[in-house]
PDB file of C-alpha atoms in Angstrom:
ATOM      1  CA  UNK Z 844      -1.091   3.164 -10.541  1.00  0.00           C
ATOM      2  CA  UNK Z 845      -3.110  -0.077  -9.828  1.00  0.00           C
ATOM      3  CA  UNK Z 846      -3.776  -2.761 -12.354  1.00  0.00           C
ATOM      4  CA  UNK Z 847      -6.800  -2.831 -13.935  1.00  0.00           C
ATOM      5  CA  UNK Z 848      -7.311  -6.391 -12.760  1.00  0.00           C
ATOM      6  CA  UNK Z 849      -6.157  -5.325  -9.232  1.00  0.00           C
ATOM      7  CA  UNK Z 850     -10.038  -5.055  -7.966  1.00  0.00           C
ATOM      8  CA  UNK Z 851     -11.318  -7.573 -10.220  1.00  0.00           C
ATOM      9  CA  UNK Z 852     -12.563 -11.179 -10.422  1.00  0.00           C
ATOM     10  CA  UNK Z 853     -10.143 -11.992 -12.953  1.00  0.00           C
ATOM     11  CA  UNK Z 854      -7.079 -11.163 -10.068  1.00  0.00           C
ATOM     12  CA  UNK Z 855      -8.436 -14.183  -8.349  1.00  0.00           C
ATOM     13  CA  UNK Z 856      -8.094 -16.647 -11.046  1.00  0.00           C
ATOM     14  CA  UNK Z 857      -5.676 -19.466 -11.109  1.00  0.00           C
ATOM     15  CA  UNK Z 858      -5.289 -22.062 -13.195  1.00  0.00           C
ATOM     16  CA  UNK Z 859      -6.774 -25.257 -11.976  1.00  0.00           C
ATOM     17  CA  UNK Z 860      -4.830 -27.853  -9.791  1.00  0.00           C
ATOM     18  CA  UNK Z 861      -3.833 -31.334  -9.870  1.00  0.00           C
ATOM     19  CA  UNK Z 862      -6.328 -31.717  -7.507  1.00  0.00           C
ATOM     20  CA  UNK Z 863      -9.098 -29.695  -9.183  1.00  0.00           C
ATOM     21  CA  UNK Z 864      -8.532 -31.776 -12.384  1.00  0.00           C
ATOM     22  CA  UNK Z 865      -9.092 -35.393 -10.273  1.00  0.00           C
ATOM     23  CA  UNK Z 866     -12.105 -34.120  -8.391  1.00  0.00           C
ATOM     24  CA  UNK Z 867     -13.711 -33.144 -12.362  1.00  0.00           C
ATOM     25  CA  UNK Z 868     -12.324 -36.563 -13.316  1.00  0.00           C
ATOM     26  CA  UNK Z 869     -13.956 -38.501 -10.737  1.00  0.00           C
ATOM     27  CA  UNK Z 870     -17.181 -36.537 -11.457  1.00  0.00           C
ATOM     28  CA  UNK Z 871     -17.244 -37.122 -14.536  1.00  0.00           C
ATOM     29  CA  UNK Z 872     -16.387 -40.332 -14.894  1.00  0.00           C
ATOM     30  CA  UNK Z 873     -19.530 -41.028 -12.392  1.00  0.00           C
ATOM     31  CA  UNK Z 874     -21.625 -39.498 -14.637  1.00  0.00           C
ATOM     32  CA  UNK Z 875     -20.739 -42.094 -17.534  1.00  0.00           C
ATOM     33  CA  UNK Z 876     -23.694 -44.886 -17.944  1.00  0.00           C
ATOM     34  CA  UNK Z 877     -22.566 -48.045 -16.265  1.00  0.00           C
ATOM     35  CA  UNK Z 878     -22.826 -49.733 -19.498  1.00  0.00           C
ATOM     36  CA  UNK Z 879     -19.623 -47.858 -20.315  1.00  0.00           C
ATOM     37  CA  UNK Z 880     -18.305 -47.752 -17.022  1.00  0.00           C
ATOM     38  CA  UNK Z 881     -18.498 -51.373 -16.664  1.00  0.00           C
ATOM     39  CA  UNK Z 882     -15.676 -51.696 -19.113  1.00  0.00           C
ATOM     40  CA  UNK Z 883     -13.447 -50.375 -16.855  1.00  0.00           C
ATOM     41  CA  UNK Z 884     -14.149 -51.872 -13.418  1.00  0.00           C
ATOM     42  CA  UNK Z 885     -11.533 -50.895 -10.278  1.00  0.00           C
ATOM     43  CA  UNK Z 886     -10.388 -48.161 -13.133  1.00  0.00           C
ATOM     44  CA  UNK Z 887      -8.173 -45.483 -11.598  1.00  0.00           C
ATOM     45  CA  UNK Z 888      -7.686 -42.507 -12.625  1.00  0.00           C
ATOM     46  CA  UNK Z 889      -4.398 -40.570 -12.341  1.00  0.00           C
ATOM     47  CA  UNK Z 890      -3.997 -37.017 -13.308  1.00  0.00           C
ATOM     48  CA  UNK Z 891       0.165 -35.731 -13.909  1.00  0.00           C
ATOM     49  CA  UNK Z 892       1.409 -32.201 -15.298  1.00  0.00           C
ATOM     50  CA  UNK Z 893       2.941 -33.580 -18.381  1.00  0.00           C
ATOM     51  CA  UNK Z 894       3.663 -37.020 -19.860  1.00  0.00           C
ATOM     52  CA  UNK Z 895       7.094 -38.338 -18.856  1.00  0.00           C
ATOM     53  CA  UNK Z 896       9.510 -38.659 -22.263  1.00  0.00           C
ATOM     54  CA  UNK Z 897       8.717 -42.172 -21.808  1.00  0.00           C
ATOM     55  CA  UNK Z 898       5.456 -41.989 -23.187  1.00  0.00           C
ATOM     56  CA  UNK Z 899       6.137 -39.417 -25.394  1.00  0.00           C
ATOM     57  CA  UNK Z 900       8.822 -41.157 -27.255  1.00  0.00           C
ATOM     58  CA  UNK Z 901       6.154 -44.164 -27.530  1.00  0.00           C
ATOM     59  CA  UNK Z 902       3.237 -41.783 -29.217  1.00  0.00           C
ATOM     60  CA  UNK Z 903       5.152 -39.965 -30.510  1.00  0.00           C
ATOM     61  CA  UNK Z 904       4.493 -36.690 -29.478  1.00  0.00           C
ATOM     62  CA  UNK Z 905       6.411 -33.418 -31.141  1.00  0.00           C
ATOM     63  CA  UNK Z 906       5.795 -31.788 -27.969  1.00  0.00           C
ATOM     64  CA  UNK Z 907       4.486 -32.592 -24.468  1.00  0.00           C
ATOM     65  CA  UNK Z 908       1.054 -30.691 -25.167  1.00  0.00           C
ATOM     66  CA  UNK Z 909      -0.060 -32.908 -27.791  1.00  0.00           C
ATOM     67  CA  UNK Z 910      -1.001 -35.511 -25.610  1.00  0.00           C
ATOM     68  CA  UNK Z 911      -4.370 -34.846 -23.226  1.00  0.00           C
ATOM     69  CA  UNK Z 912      -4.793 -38.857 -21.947  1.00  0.00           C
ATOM     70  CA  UNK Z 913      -3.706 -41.897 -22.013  1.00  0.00           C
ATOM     71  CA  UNK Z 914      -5.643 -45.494 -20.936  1.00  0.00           C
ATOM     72  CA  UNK Z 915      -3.352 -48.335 -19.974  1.00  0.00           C
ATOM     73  CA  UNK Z 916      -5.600 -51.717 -19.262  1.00  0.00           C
ATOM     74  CA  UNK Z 917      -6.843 -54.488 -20.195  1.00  0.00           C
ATOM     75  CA  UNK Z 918     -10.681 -55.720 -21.574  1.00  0.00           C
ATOM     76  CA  UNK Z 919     -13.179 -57.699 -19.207  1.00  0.00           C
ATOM     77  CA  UNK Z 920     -12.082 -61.249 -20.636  1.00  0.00           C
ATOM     78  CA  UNK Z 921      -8.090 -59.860 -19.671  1.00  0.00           C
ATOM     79  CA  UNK Z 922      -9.022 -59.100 -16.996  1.00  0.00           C
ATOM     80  CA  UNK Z 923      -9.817 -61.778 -15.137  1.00  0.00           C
ATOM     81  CA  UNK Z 924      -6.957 -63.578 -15.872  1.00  0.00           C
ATOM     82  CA  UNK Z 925      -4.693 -60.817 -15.124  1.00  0.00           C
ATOM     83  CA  UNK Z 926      -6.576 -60.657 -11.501  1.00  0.00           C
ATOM     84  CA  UNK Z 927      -4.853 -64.184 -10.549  1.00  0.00           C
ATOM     85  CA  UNK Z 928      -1.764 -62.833 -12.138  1.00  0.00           C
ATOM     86  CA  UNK Z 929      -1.307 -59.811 -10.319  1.00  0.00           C
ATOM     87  CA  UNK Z 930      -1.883 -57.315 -13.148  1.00  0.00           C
ATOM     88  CA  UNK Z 931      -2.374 -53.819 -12.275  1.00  0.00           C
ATOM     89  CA  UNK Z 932      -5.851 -52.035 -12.679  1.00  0.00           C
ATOM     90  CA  UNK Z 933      -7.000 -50.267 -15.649  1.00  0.00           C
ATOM     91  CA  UNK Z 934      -5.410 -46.741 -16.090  1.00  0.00           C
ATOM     92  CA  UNK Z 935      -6.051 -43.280 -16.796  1.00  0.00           C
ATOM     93  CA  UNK Z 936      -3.835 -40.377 -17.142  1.00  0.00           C
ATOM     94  CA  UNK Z 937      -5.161 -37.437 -17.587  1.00  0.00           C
ATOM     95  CA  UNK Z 938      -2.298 -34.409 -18.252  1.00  0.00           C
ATOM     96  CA  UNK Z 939      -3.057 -31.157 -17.013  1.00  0.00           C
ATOM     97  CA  UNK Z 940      -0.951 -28.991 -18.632  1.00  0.00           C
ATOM     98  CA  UNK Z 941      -2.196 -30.065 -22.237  1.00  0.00           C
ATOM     99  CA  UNK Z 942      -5.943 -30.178 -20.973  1.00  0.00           C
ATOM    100  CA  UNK Z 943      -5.628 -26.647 -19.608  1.00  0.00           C
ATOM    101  CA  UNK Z 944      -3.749 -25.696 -22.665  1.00  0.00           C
ATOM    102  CA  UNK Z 945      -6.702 -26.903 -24.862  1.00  0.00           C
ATOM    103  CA  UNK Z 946      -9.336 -25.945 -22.884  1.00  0.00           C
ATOM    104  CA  UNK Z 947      -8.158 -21.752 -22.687  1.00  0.00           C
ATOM    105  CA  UNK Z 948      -8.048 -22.455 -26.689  1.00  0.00           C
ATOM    106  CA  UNK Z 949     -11.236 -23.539 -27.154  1.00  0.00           C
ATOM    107  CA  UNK Z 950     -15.197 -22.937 -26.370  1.00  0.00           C
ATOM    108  CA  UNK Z 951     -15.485 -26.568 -24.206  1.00  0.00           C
ATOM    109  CA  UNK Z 952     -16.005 -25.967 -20.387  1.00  0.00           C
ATOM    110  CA  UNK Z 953     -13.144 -27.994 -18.637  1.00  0.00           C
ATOM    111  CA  UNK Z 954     -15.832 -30.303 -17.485  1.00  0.00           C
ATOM    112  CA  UNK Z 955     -16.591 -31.287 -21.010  1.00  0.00           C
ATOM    113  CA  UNK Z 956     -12.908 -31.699 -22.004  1.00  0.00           C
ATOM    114  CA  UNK Z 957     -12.008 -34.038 -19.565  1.00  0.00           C
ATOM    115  CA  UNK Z 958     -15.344 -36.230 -20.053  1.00  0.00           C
ATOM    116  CA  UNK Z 959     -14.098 -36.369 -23.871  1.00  0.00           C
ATOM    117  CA  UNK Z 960     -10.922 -37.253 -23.115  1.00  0.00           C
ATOM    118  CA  UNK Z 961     -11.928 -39.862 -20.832  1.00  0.00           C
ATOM    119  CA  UNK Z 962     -14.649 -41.532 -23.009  1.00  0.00           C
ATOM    120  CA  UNK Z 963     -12.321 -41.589 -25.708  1.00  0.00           C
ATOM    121  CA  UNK Z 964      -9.223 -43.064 -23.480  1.00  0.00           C
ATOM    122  CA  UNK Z 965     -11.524 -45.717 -22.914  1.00  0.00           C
ATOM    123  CA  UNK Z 966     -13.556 -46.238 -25.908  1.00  0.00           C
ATOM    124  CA  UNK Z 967     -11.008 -46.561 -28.191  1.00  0.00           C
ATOM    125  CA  UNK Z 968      -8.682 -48.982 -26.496  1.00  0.00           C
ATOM    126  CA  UNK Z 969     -12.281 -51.319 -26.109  1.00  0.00           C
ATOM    127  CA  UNK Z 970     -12.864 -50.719 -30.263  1.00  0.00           C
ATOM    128  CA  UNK Z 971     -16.100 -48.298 -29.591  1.00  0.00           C
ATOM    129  CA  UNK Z 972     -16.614 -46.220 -32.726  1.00  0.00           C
ATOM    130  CA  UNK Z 973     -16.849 -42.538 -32.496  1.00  0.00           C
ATOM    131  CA  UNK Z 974     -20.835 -42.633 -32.665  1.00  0.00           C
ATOM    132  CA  UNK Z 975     -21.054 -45.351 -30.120  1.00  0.00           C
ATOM    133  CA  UNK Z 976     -18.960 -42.108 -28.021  1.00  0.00           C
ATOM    134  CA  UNK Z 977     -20.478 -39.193 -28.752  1.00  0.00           C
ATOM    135  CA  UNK Z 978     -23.501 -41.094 -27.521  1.00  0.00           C
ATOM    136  CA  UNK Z 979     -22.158 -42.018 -24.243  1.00  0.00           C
ATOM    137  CA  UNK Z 980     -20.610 -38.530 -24.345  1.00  0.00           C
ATOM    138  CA  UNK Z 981     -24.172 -36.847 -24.173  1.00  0.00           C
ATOM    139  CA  UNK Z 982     -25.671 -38.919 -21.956  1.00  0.00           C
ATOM    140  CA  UNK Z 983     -23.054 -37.948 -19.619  1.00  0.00           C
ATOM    141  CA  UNK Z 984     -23.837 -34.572 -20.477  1.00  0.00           C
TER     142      UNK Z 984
END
């Protein structure tokens, strides 16, 4: 006997990619005002399955779900010194496995999740309160 699924949409669905995940990224980090996105010129944006133990170890995690992003950078004064010093750029990592994790948990399209995390990656390593985010956050929206 065929699965009930067998004939349906939901046969068809997979979860989304590494890929998928940088193409929502880069869209939504485009949709951030420049205001924002200014903070974080040449900022790249990496997405990985998981954390490496490395990182885990240093925020401390319990387990490799509990961390969604991380930003690894420098502010605008920083940065211009680092440019003659041959600092990387500013960093994103997004983690899929977490973010996919959180998102089938929740109500928040995957869009939505990985705008949050990013505004927040960002905003709080540049000392942006939480209002100052959820601001920028629906303005992206």
């Amino acid at each position: 006997m065929a699965s009930p699924l067998d004939d349906s949409a939901l046969a068809q669905l997979r979860a989304p990619s590494l890929e998928d995940l940088e193409v929502l990224a880069d869209a939504a980090f485009a949709s951030l005002p420049s205001r924002f996105t200014r903070l974080c010129e040449g900022l790249v944006i990496h997405v990985e399955d998981f954390p490496d133990e490395e990182i885990l170890e240093e925020m401390e995690c319990e387990t490799e779900f509990d961390l969604l992003g991380l930003f690894r950078g420098q502010g605008l004064a920083q940065r211009e010194a680092a440019a003659q010093t041959g600092e990387p750029p500013n960093m994103i990592w997004l983690y899929r496995r977490p973010i996919i994790d959180y998102w089938a948990d929740g109500e928040d399209t995957l869009q939505e999740i990985i705008t949050h995390v990013l505004v927040h990656e960002i905003g709080h390593h540049f000392g942006l309160s939480d209002e100052d985010m959820e601001e920028i956050e629906q303005k992206a929206g």
